[in-house]
Amino acid sequence: GGGGSGLAGYGLVEFPAAYLPSPGQARLPKGTKVRMSAQRRRKASEREKLRMRTLADALHTLRNYLPPIYSQRGQPLTKIQTLKYTIKYIGELTELLNSVK
């Protein structure tokens, strides 16, 4: 097979940087209570909401790549099921590719 790890040929979109964790700020020792201003708290809440929405979107995109056999009676997969089935599916596709070489 050809070299390179480009997935572009498989129609997989480039993974947006928003799905990757951003480098965090320095952590305070455990148990340190810091009073956060209402505005900072609100900003942090907004960021967390956006992070969760981004994660949900990423998982939704991932579920769309999984064949219907993995979904359970029309129930949407949980986050962990989505990740486990994705790993399983990649393994199956890898085996398939290796068997036709």
PDB file of N, CA and C in Angstrom:
ATOM      1  N   GLY A   1       0.832  -1.224   0.000  1.00  0.00           N
ATOM      2  CA  GLY A   1       0.000   0.000   0.000  1.00  0.00           C
ATOM      3  C   GLY A   1       0.841   1.237   0.000  1.00  0.00           C
ATOM      4  N   GLY A   2       0.218   2.395  -0.258  1.00  0.00           N
ATOM      5  CA  GLY A   2       0.947   3.655  -0.293  1.00  0.00           C
ATOM      6  C   GLY A   2       1.284   4.140   1.097  1.00  0.00           C
ATOM      7  N   GLY A   3       2.322   4.950   1.205  1.00  0.00           N
ATOM      8  CA  GLY A   3       2.716   5.491   2.496  1.00  0.00           C
ATOM      9  C   GLY A   3       1.838   6.671   2.864  1.00  0.00           C
ATOM     10  N   GLY A   4       2.209   7.346   3.938  1.00  0.00           N
ATOM     11  CA  GLY A   4       1.469   8.539   4.358  1.00  0.00           C
ATOM     12  C   GLY A   4       0.242   8.160   5.166  1.00  0.00           C
ATOM     13  N   SER A   5      -0.159   9.043   6.056  1.00  0.00           N
ATOM     14  CA  SER A   5      -1.305   8.723   6.905  1.00  0.00           C
ATOM     15  C   SER A   5      -2.471   9.635   6.585  1.00  0.00           C
ATOM     16  N   GLY A   6      -2.489  10.189   5.362  1.00  0.00           N
ATOM     17  CA  GLY A   6      -3.550  11.123   4.996  1.00  0.00           C
ATOM     18  C   GLY A   6      -4.892  10.432   4.930  1.00  0.00           C
ATOM     19  N   LEU A   7      -5.862  10.961   5.658  1.00  0.00           N
ATOM     20  CA  LEU A   7      -7.208  10.395   5.635  1.00  0.00           C
ATOM     21  C   LEU A   7      -8.076  11.145   4.640  1.00  0.00           C
ATOM     22  N   ALA A   8      -7.527  12.187   4.033  1.00  0.00           N
ATOM     23  CA  ALA A   8      -8.310  13.016   3.120  1.00  0.00           C
ATOM     24  C   ALA A   8      -8.903  12.171   2.000  1.00  0.00           C
ATOM     25  N   GLY A   9      -8.160  11.165   1.552  1.00  0.00           N
ATOM     26  CA  GLY A   9      -8.623  10.291   0.483  1.00  0.00           C
ATOM     27  C   GLY A   9      -9.858   9.492   0.863  1.00  0.00           C
ATOM     28  N   TYR A  10     -10.115   9.364   2.137  1.00  0.00           N
ATOM     29  CA  TYR A  10     -11.265   8.584   2.595  1.00  0.00           C
ATOM     30  C   TYR A  10     -12.472   9.473   2.879  1.00  0.00           C
ATOM     31  N   GLY A  11     -12.350  10.757   2.531  1.00  0.00           N
ATOM     32  CA  GLY A  11     -13.479  11.660   2.726  1.00  0.00           C
ATOM     33  C   GLY A  11     -13.679  12.059   4.175  1.00  0.00           C
ATOM     34  N   LEU A  12     -12.674  11.820   5.010  1.00  0.00           N
ATOM     35  CA  LEU A  12     -12.787  12.236   6.409  1.00  0.00           C
ATOM     36  C   LEU A  12     -12.355  13.689   6.493  1.00  0.00           C
ATOM     37  N   VAL A  13     -13.161  14.494   7.129  1.00  0.00           N
ATOM     38  CA  VAL A  13     -12.829  15.904   7.246  1.00  0.00           C
ATOM     39  C   VAL A  13     -11.663  16.096   8.194  1.00  0.00           C
ATOM     40  N   GLU A  14     -10.925  17.160   7.977  1.00  0.00           N
ATOM     41  CA  GLU A  14      -9.837  17.519   8.885  1.00  0.00           C
ATOM     42  C   GLU A  14     -10.455  17.737  10.265  1.00  0.00           C
ATOM     43  N   PHE A  15      -9.843  17.204  11.304  1.00  0.00           N
ATOM     44  CA  PHE A  15     -10.416  17.329  12.640  1.00  0.00           C
ATOM     45  C   PHE A  15     -10.199  18.748  13.134  1.00  0.00           C
ATOM     46  N   PRO A  16     -11.279  19.497  13.412  1.00  0.00           N
ATOM     47  CA  PRO A  16     -11.105  20.886  13.847  1.00  0.00           C
ATOM     48  C   PRO A  16     -10.336  20.980  15.161  1.00  0.00           C
ATOM     49  N   ALA A  17      -9.509  22.004  15.263  1.00  0.00           N
ATOM     50  CA  ALA A  17      -8.693  22.198  16.466  1.00  0.00           C
ATOM     51  C   ALA A  17      -9.569  22.378  17.704  1.00  0.00           C
ATOM     52  N   ALA A  18     -10.816  22.808  17.492  1.00  0.00           N
ATOM     53  CA  ALA A  18     -11.731  23.026  18.622  1.00  0.00           C
ATOM     54  C   ALA A  18     -11.966  21.738  19.407  1.00  0.00           C
ATOM     55  N   TYR A  19     -11.764  20.575  18.765  1.00  0.00           N
ATOM     56  CA  TYR A  19     -11.982  19.301  19.442  1.00  0.00           C
ATOM     57  C   TYR A  19     -10.802  18.920  20.325  1.00  0.00           C
ATOM     58  N   LEU A  20      -9.691  19.637  20.145  1.00  0.00           N
ATOM     59  CA  LEU A  20      -8.502  19.299  20.914  1.00  0.00           C
ATOM     60  C   LEU A  20      -8.457  20.155  22.175  1.00  0.00           C
ATOM     61  N   PRO A  21      -7.930  19.594  23.269  1.00  0.00           N
ATOM     62  CA  PRO A  21      -7.889  20.380  24.507  1.00  0.00           C
ATOM     63  C   PRO A  21      -6.949  21.563  24.351  1.00  0.00           C
ATOM     64  N   SER A  22      -7.315  22.697  24.927  1.00  0.00           N
ATOM     65  CA  SER A  22      -6.414  23.842  24.881  1.00  0.00           C
ATOM     66  C   SER A  22      -5.516  23.771  26.101  1.00  0.00           C
ATOM     67  N   PRO A  23      -4.300  24.270  25.981  1.00  0.00           N
ATOM     68  CA  PRO A  23      -3.408  24.220  27.149  1.00  0.00           C
ATOM     69  C   PRO A  23      -4.026  24.997  28.302  1.00  0.00           C
ATOM     70  N   GLY A  24      -4.133  24.358  29.469  1.00  0.00           N
ATOM     71  CA  GLY A  24      -4.799  24.972  30.609  1.00  0.00           C
ATOM     72  C   GLY A  24      -3.905  25.953  31.342  1.00  0.00           C
ATOM     73  N   GLN A  25      -4.493  26.711  32.232  1.00  0.00           N
ATOM     74  CA  GLN A  25      -3.711  27.633  33.058  1.00  0.00           C
ATOM     75  C   GLN A  25      -3.082  26.832  34.202  1.00  0.00           C
ATOM     76  N   ALA A  26      -2.133  27.465  34.883  1.00  0.00           N
ATOM     77  CA  ALA A  26      -1.475  26.794  36.011  1.00  0.00           C
ATOM     78  C   ALA A  26      -2.526  26.408  37.050  1.00  0.00           C
ATOM     79  N   ARG A  27      -2.422  25.218  37.577  1.00  0.00           N
ATOM     80  CA  ARG A  27      -3.410  24.711  38.530  1.00  0.00           C
ATOM     81  C   ARG A  27      -3.055  25.144  39.953  1.00  0.00           C
ATOM     82  N   LEU A  28      -4.086  25.426  40.707  1.00  0.00           N
ATOM     83  CA  LEU A  28      -3.877  25.733  42.123  1.00  0.00           C
ATOM     84  C   LEU A  28      -3.869  24.425  42.903  1.00  0.00           C
ATOM     85  N   PRO A  29      -3.194  24.425  44.051  1.00  0.00           N
ATOM     86  CA  PRO A  29      -3.195  23.189  44.870  1.00  0.00           C
ATOM     87  C   PRO A  29      -4.618  22.776  45.209  1.00  0.00           C
ATOM     88  N   LYS A  30      -4.831  21.484  45.303  1.00  0.00           N
ATOM     89  CA  LYS A  30      -6.162  20.951  45.631  1.00  0.00           C
ATOM     90  C   LYS A  30      -6.677  21.566  46.923  1.00  0.00           C
ATOM     91  N   GLY A  31      -7.992  21.834  46.936  1.00  0.00           N
ATOM     92  CA  GLY A  31      -8.597  22.347  48.157  1.00  0.00           C
ATOM     93  C   GLY A  31      -8.488  23.850  48.315  1.00  0.00           C
ATOM     94  N   THR A  32      -7.766  24.511  47.381  1.00  0.00           N
ATOM     95  CA  THR A  32      -7.648  25.962  47.458  1.00  0.00           C
ATOM     96  C   THR A  32      -8.942  26.569  46.941  1.00  0.00           C
ATOM     97  N   LYS A  33      -9.614  27.326  47.794  1.00  0.00           N
ATOM     98  CA  LYS A  33     -10.870  27.962  47.395  1.00  0.00           C
ATOM     99  C   LYS A  33     -10.555  29.346  46.846  1.00  0.00           C
ATOM    100  N   VAL A  34     -11.039  29.606  45.648  1.00  0.00           N
ATOM    101  CA  VAL A  34     -10.830  30.916  45.048  1.00  0.00           C
ATOM    102  C   VAL A  34     -12.192  31.494  44.711  1.00  0.00           C
ATOM    103  N   ARG A  35     -12.479  32.669  45.206  1.00  0.00           N
ATOM    104  CA  ARG A  35     -13.737  33.333  44.873  1.00  0.00           C
ATOM    105  C   ARG A  35     -13.604  33.883  43.465  1.00  0.00           C
ATOM    106  N   MET A  36     -14.477  33.426  42.589  1.00  0.00           N
ATOM    107  CA  MET A  36     -14.428  33.883  41.212  1.00  0.00           C
ATOM    108  C   MET A  36     -15.476  34.972  41.052  1.00  0.00           C
ATOM    109  N   SER A  37     -15.128  36.021  40.364  1.00  0.00           N
ATOM    110  CA  SER A  37     -16.115  37.077  40.143  1.00  0.00           C
ATOM    111  C   SER A  37     -17.267  36.504  39.322  1.00  0.00           C
ATOM    112  N   ALA A  38     -18.441  37.099  39.466  1.00  0.00           N
ATOM    113  CA  ALA A  38     -19.626  36.624  38.744  1.00  0.00           C
ATOM    114  C   ALA A  38     -19.358  36.614  37.243  1.00  0.00           C
ATOM    115  N   GLN A  39     -18.658  37.625  36.768  1.00  0.00           N
ATOM    116  CA  GLN A  39     -18.379  37.726  35.335  1.00  0.00           C
ATOM    117  C   GLN A  39     -17.451  36.587  34.874  1.00  0.00           C
ATOM    118  N   ARG A  40     -16.411  36.323  35.654  1.00  0.00           N
ATOM    119  CA  ARG A  40     -15.487  35.227  35.307  1.00  0.00           C
ATOM    120  C   ARG A  40     -16.200  33.892  35.343  1.00  0.00           C
ATOM    121  N   ARG A  41     -17.068  33.732  36.358  1.00  0.00           N
ATOM    122  CA  ARG A  41     -17.841  32.493  36.487  1.00  0.00           C
ATOM    123  C   ARG A  41     -18.718  32.293  35.250  1.00  0.00           C
ATOM    124  N   ARG A  42     -19.381  33.390  34.832  1.00  0.00           N
ATOM    125  CA  ARG A  42     -20.243  33.338  33.655  1.00  0.00           C
ATOM    126  C   ARG A  42     -19.446  32.978  32.408  1.00  0.00           C
ATOM    127  N   LYS A  43     -18.268  33.618  32.285  1.00  0.00           N
ATOM    128  CA  LYS A  43     -17.392  33.343  31.141  1.00  0.00           C
ATOM    129  C   LYS A  43     -16.959  31.876  31.138  1.00  0.00           C
ATOM    130  N   ALA A  44     -16.600  31.380  32.323  1.00  0.00           N
ATOM    131  CA  ALA A  44     -16.179  29.982  32.455  1.00  0.00           C
ATOM    132  C   ALA A  44     -17.333  29.048  32.097  1.00  0.00           C
ATOM    133  N   SER A  45     -18.541  29.418  32.537  1.00  0.00           N
ATOM    134  CA  SER A  45     -19.729  28.627  32.216  1.00  0.00           C
ATOM    135  C   SER A  45     -19.963  28.581  30.718  1.00  0.00           C
ATOM    136  N   GLU A  46     -19.822  29.732  30.072  1.00  0.00           N
ATOM    137  CA  GLU A  46     -19.993  29.813  28.617  1.00  0.00           C
ATOM    138  C   GLU A  46     -18.978  28.921  27.908  1.00  0.00           C
ATOM    139  N   ARG A  47     -17.714  28.999  28.357  1.00  0.00           N
ATOM    140  CA  ARG A  47     -16.659  28.176  27.740  1.00  0.00           C
ATOM    141  C   ARG A  47     -16.963  26.695  27.900  1.00  0.00           C
ATOM    142  N   GLU A  48     -17.425  26.316  29.108  1.00  0.00           N
ATOM    143  CA  GLU A  48     -17.731  24.914  29.374  1.00  0.00           C
ATOM    144  C   GLU A  48     -18.902  24.445  28.518  1.00  0.00           C
ATOM    145  N   LYS A  49     -19.922  25.302  28.374  1.00  0.00           N
ATOM    146  CA  LYS A  49     -21.067  24.965  27.522  1.00  0.00           C
ATOM    147  C   LYS A  49     -20.616  24.748  26.088  1.00  0.00           C
ATOM    148  N   LEU A  50     -19.747  25.651  25.620  1.00  0.00           N
ATOM    149  CA  LEU A  50     -19.234  25.548  24.253  1.00  0.00           C
ATOM    150  C   LEU A  50     -18.408  24.269  24.092  1.00  0.00           C
ATOM    151  N   ARG A  51     -17.591  23.974  25.117  1.00  0.00           N
ATOM    152  CA  ARG A  51     -16.761  22.764  25.077  1.00  0.00           C
ATOM    153  C   ARG A  51     -17.640  21.523  24.974  1.00  0.00           C
ATOM    154  N   MET A  52     -18.697  21.473  25.794  1.00  0.00           N
ATOM    155  CA  MET A  52     -19.589  20.318  25.781  1.00  0.00           C
ATOM    156  C   MET A  52     -20.334  20.205  24.447  1.00  0.00           C
ATOM    157  N   ARG A  53     -20.749  21.356  23.908  1.00  0.00           N
ATOM    158  CA  ARG A  53     -21.448  21.343  22.632  1.00  0.00           C
ATOM    159  C   ARG A  53     -20.517  20.856  21.520  1.00  0.00           C
ATOM    160  N   THR A  54     -19.267  21.316  21.572  1.00  0.00           N
ATOM    161  CA  THR A  54     -18.272  20.903  20.586  1.00  0.00           C
ATOM    162  C   THR A  54     -18.014  19.408  20.670  1.00  0.00           C
ATOM    163  N   LEU A  55     -17.911  18.904  21.910  1.00  0.00           N
ATOM    164  CA  LEU A  55     -17.717  17.474  22.131  1.00  0.00           C
ATOM    165  C   LEU A  55     -18.913  16.682  21.601  1.00  0.00           C
ATOM    166  N   ALA A  56     -20.124  17.160  21.887  1.00  0.00           N
ATOM    167  CA  ALA A  56     -21.335  16.489  21.408  1.00  0.00           C
ATOM    168  C   ALA A  56     -21.362  16.454  19.878  1.00  0.00           C
ATOM    169  N   ASP A  57     -20.978  17.567  19.252  1.00  0.00           N
ATOM    170  CA  ASP A  57     -20.926  17.626  17.782  1.00  0.00           C
ATOM    171  C   ASP A  57     -19.917  16.625  17.230  1.00  0.00           C
ATOM    172  N   ALA A  58     -18.745  16.555  17.879  1.00  0.00           N
ATOM    173  CA  ALA A  58     -17.697  15.638  17.428  1.00  0.00           C
ATOM    174  C   ALA A  58     -18.184  14.188  17.529  1.00  0.00           C
ATOM    175  N   LEU A  59     -18.844  13.846  18.627  1.00  0.00           N
ATOM    176  CA  LEU A  59     -19.352  12.485  18.807  1.00  0.00           C
ATOM    177  C   LEU A  59     -20.454  12.182  17.799  1.00  0.00           C
ATOM    178  N   HIS A  60     -21.282  13.187  17.515  1.00  0.00           N
ATOM    179  CA  HIS A  60     -22.353  13.024  16.526  1.00  0.00           C
ATOM    180  C   HIS A  60     -21.743  12.713  15.151  1.00  0.00           C
ATOM    181  N   THR A  61     -20.706  13.470  14.792  1.00  0.00           N
ATOM    182  CA  THR A  61     -20.002  13.250  13.523  1.00  0.00           C
ATOM    183  C   THR A  61     -19.432  11.834  13.478  1.00  0.00           C
ATOM    184  N   LEU A  62     -18.825  11.417  14.586  1.00  0.00           N
ATOM    185  CA  LEU A  62     -18.234  10.086  14.685  1.00  0.00           C
ATOM    186  C   LEU A  62     -19.301   9.007  14.505  1.00  0.00           C
ATOM    187  N   ARG A  63     -20.461   9.182  15.169  1.00  0.00           N
ATOM    188  CA  ARG A  63     -21.554   8.205  15.049  1.00  0.00           C
ATOM    189  C   ARG A  63     -22.014   8.048  13.607  1.00  0.00           C
ATOM    190  N   ASN A  64     -21.973   9.146  12.859  1.00  0.00           N
ATOM    191  CA  ASN A  64     -22.409   9.088  11.459  1.00  0.00           C
ATOM    192  C   ASN A  64     -21.503   8.218  10.599  1.00  0.00           C
ATOM    193  N   TYR A  65     -20.249   8.021  11.030  1.00  0.00           N
ATOM    194  CA  TYR A  65     -19.325   7.171  10.284  1.00  0.00           C
ATOM    195  C   TYR A  65     -19.495   5.696  10.628  1.00  0.00           C
ATOM    196  N   LEU A  66     -20.146   5.417  11.761  1.00  0.00           N
ATOM    197  CA  LEU A  66     -20.321   4.016  12.157  1.00  0.00           C
ATOM    198  C   LEU A  66     -21.472   3.391  11.379  1.00  0.00           C
ATOM    199  N   PRO A  67     -21.303   2.131  10.951  1.00  0.00           N
ATOM    200  CA  PRO A  67     -22.401   1.464  10.242  1.00  0.00           C
ATOM    201  C   PRO A  67     -23.590   1.249  11.189  1.00  0.00           C
ATOM    202  N   PRO A  68     -24.817   1.193  10.631  1.00  0.00           N
ATOM    203  CA  PRO A  68     -26.029   1.066  11.446  1.00  0.00           C
ATOM    204  C   PRO A  68     -26.018  -0.134  12.395  1.00  0.00           C
ATOM    205  N   ILE A  69     -25.237  -1.165  12.052  1.00  0.00           N
ATOM    206  CA  ILE A  69     -25.205  -2.379  12.881  1.00  0.00           C
ATOM    207  C   ILE A  69     -24.800  -2.058  14.322  1.00  0.00           C
ATOM    208  N   TYR A  70     -24.059  -0.964  14.517  1.00  0.00           N
ATOM    209  CA  TYR A  70     -23.592  -0.623  15.860  1.00  0.00           C
ATOM    210  C   TYR A  70     -24.633   0.110  16.691  1.00  0.00           C
ATOM    211  N   SER A  71     -25.614   0.727  16.042  1.00  0.00           N
ATOM    212  CA  SER A  71     -26.591   1.487  16.833  1.00  0.00           C
ATOM    213  C   SER A  71     -27.646   0.525  17.371  1.00  0.00           C
ATOM    214  N   GLN A  72     -28.145   0.820  18.535  1.00  0.00           N
ATOM    215  CA  GLN A  72     -29.027  -0.119  19.221  1.00  0.00           C
ATOM    216  C   GLN A  72     -30.484   0.300  19.104  1.00  0.00           C
ATOM    217  N   ARG A  73     -31.234  -0.421  18.300  1.00  0.00           N
ATOM    218  CA  ARG A  73     -32.677  -0.206  18.153  1.00  0.00           C
ATOM    219  C   ARG A  73     -33.043   1.276  18.102  1.00  0.00           C
ATOM    220  N   GLY A  74     -32.316   2.009  17.281  1.00  0.00           N
ATOM    221  CA  GLY A  74     -32.625   3.423  17.105  1.00  0.00           C
ATOM    222  C   GLY A  74     -32.225   4.326  18.252  1.00  0.00           C
ATOM    223  N   GLN A  75     -31.698   3.720  19.330  1.00  0.00           N
ATOM    224  CA  GLN A  75     -31.234   4.533  20.455  1.00  0.00           C
ATOM    225  C   GLN A  75     -29.880   5.138  20.085  1.00  0.00           C
ATOM    226  N   PRO A  76     -29.670   6.445  20.352  1.00  0.00           N
ATOM    227  CA  PRO A  76     -28.326   6.993  20.099  1.00  0.00           C
ATOM    228  C   PRO A  76     -27.310   6.359  21.053  1.00  0.00           C
ATOM    229  N   LEU A  77     -26.116   6.121  20.563  1.00  0.00           N
ATOM    230  CA  LEU A  77     -25.070   5.514  21.387  1.00  0.00           C
ATOM    231  C   LEU A  77     -24.603   6.498  22.453  1.00  0.00           C
ATOM    232  N   THR A  78     -24.171   5.949  23.595  1.00  0.00           N
ATOM    233  CA  THR A  78     -23.579   6.804  24.628  1.00  0.00           C
ATOM    234  C   THR A  78     -22.198   7.238  24.141  1.00  0.00           C
ATOM    235  N   LYS A  79     -21.599   8.183  24.845  1.00  0.00           N
ATOM    236  CA  LYS A  79     -20.264   8.671  24.471  1.00  0.00           C
ATOM    237  C   LYS A  79     -19.265   7.512  24.480  1.00  0.00           C
ATOM    238  N   ILE A  80     -19.292   6.730  25.565  1.00  0.00           N
ATOM    239  CA  ILE A  80     -18.314   5.649  25.689  1.00  0.00           C
ATOM    240  C   ILE A  80     -18.557   4.560  24.643  1.00  0.00           C
ATOM    241  N   GLN A  81     -19.836   4.239  24.367  1.00  0.00           N
ATOM    242  CA  GLN A  81     -20.143   3.247  23.321  1.00  0.00           C
ATOM    243  C   GLN A  81     -19.621   3.739  21.975  1.00  0.00           C
ATOM    244  N   THR A  82     -19.852   5.018  21.699  1.00  0.00           N
ATOM    245  CA  THR A  82     -19.404   5.597  20.435  1.00  0.00           C
ATOM    246  C   THR A  82     -17.901   5.411  20.271  1.00  0.00           C
ATOM    247  N   LEU A  83     -17.144   5.716  21.327  1.00  0.00           N
ATOM    248  CA  LEU A  83     -15.689   5.594  21.255  1.00  0.00           C
ATOM    249  C   LEU A  83     -15.254   4.129  21.138  1.00  0.00           C
ATOM    250  N   LYS A  84     -15.879   3.247  21.932  1.00  0.00           N
ATOM    251  CA  LYS A  84     -15.517   1.824  21.890  1.00  0.00           C
ATOM    252  C   LYS A  84     -15.826   1.208  20.524  1.00  0.00           C
ATOM    253  N   TYR A  85     -17.028   1.518  19.990  1.00  0.00           N
ATOM    254  CA  TYR A  85     -17.406   0.975  18.687  1.00  0.00           C
ATOM    255  C   TYR A  85     -16.534   1.549  17.567  1.00  0.00           C
ATOM    256  N   THR A  86     -16.124   2.791  17.711  1.00  0.00           N
ATOM    257  CA  THR A  86     -15.248   3.401  16.712  1.00  0.00           C
ATOM    258  C   THR A  86     -13.912   2.663  16.678  1.00  0.00           C
ATOM    259  N   ILE A  87     -13.370   2.374  17.861  1.00  0.00           N
ATOM    260  CA  ILE A  87     -12.109   1.628  17.960  1.00  0.00           C
ATOM    261  C   ILE A  87     -12.280   0.243  17.333  1.00  0.00           C
ATOM    262  N   LYS A  88     -13.398  -0.406  17.650  1.00  0.00           N
ATOM    263  CA  LYS A  88     -13.683  -1.738  17.119  1.00  0.00           C
ATOM    264  C   LYS A  88     -13.793  -1.695  15.583  1.00  0.00           C
ATOM    265  N   TYR A  89     -14.531  -0.695  15.099  1.00  0.00           N
ATOM    266  CA  TYR A  89     -14.757  -0.560  13.663  1.00  0.00           C
ATOM    267  C   TYR A  89     -13.450  -0.285  12.918  1.00  0.00           C
ATOM    268  N   ILE A  90     -12.605   0.575  13.487  1.00  0.00           N
ATOM    269  CA  ILE A  90     -11.300   0.852  12.877  1.00  0.00           C
ATOM    270  C   ILE A  90     -10.479  -0.435  12.822  1.00  0.00           C
ATOM    271  N   GLY A  91     -10.552  -1.227  13.897  1.00  0.00           N
ATOM    272  CA  GLY A  91      -9.852  -2.517  13.925  1.00  0.00           C
ATOM    273  C   GLY A  91     -10.352  -3.447  12.834  1.00  0.00           C
ATOM    274  N   GLU A  92     -11.683  -3.504  12.663  1.00  0.00           N
ATOM    275  CA  GLU A  92     -12.266  -4.364  11.628  1.00  0.00           C
ATOM    276  C   GLU A  92     -11.865  -3.898  10.234  1.00  0.00           C
ATOM    277  N   LEU A  93     -11.882  -2.593  10.010  1.00  0.00           N
ATOM    278  CA  LEU A  93     -11.487  -2.052   8.705  1.00  0.00           C
ATOM    279  C   LEU A  93     -10.008  -2.318   8.428  1.00  0.00           C
ATOM    280  N   THR A  94      -9.195  -2.212   9.482  1.00  0.00           N
ATOM    281  CA  THR A  94      -7.761  -2.475   9.350  1.00  0.00           C
ATOM    282  C   THR A  94      -7.517  -3.927   8.953  1.00  0.00           C
ATOM    283  N   GLU A  95      -8.220  -4.851   9.635  1.00  0.00           N
ATOM    284  CA  GLU A  95      -8.107  -6.273   9.295  1.00  0.00           C
ATOM    285  C   GLU A  95      -8.507  -6.516   7.846  1.00  0.00           C
ATOM    286  N   LEU A  96      -9.609  -5.887   7.449  1.00  0.00           N
ATOM    287  CA  LEU A  96     -10.102  -6.029   6.085  1.00  0.00           C
ATOM    288  C   LEU A  96      -9.067  -5.560   5.075  1.00  0.00           C
ATOM    289  N   LEU A  97      -8.482  -4.400   5.332  1.00  0.00           N
ATOM    290  CA  LEU A  97      -7.458  -3.868   4.441  1.00  0.00           C
ATOM    291  C   LEU A  97      -6.232  -4.779   4.391  1.00  0.00           C
ATOM    292  N   ASN A  98      -5.838  -5.305   5.548  1.00  0.00           N
ATOM    293  CA  ASN A  98      -4.672  -6.180   5.605  1.00  0.00           C
ATOM    294  C   ASN A  98      -4.931  -7.507   4.882  1.00  0.00           C
ATOM    295  N   SER A  99      -6.190  -7.952   4.873  1.00  0.00           N
ATOM    296  CA  SER A  99      -6.507  -9.235   4.242  1.00  0.00           C
ATOM    297  C   SER A  99      -6.509  -9.145   2.713  1.00  0.00           C
ATOM    298  N   VAL A 100      -6.678  -7.957   2.154  1.00  0.00           N
ATOM    299  CA  VAL A 100      -6.703  -7.837   0.681  1.00  0.00           C
ATOM    300  C   VAL A 100      -5.352  -7.480   0.095  1.00  0.00           C
ATOM    301  N   LYS A 101      -4.355  -7.241   0.960  1.00  0.00           N
ATOM    302  CA  LYS A 101      -3.010  -6.907   0.470  1.00  0.00           C
ATOM    303  C   LYS A 101      -2.386  -8.095  -0.241  1.00  0.00           C
TER     304      LYS A 101
END
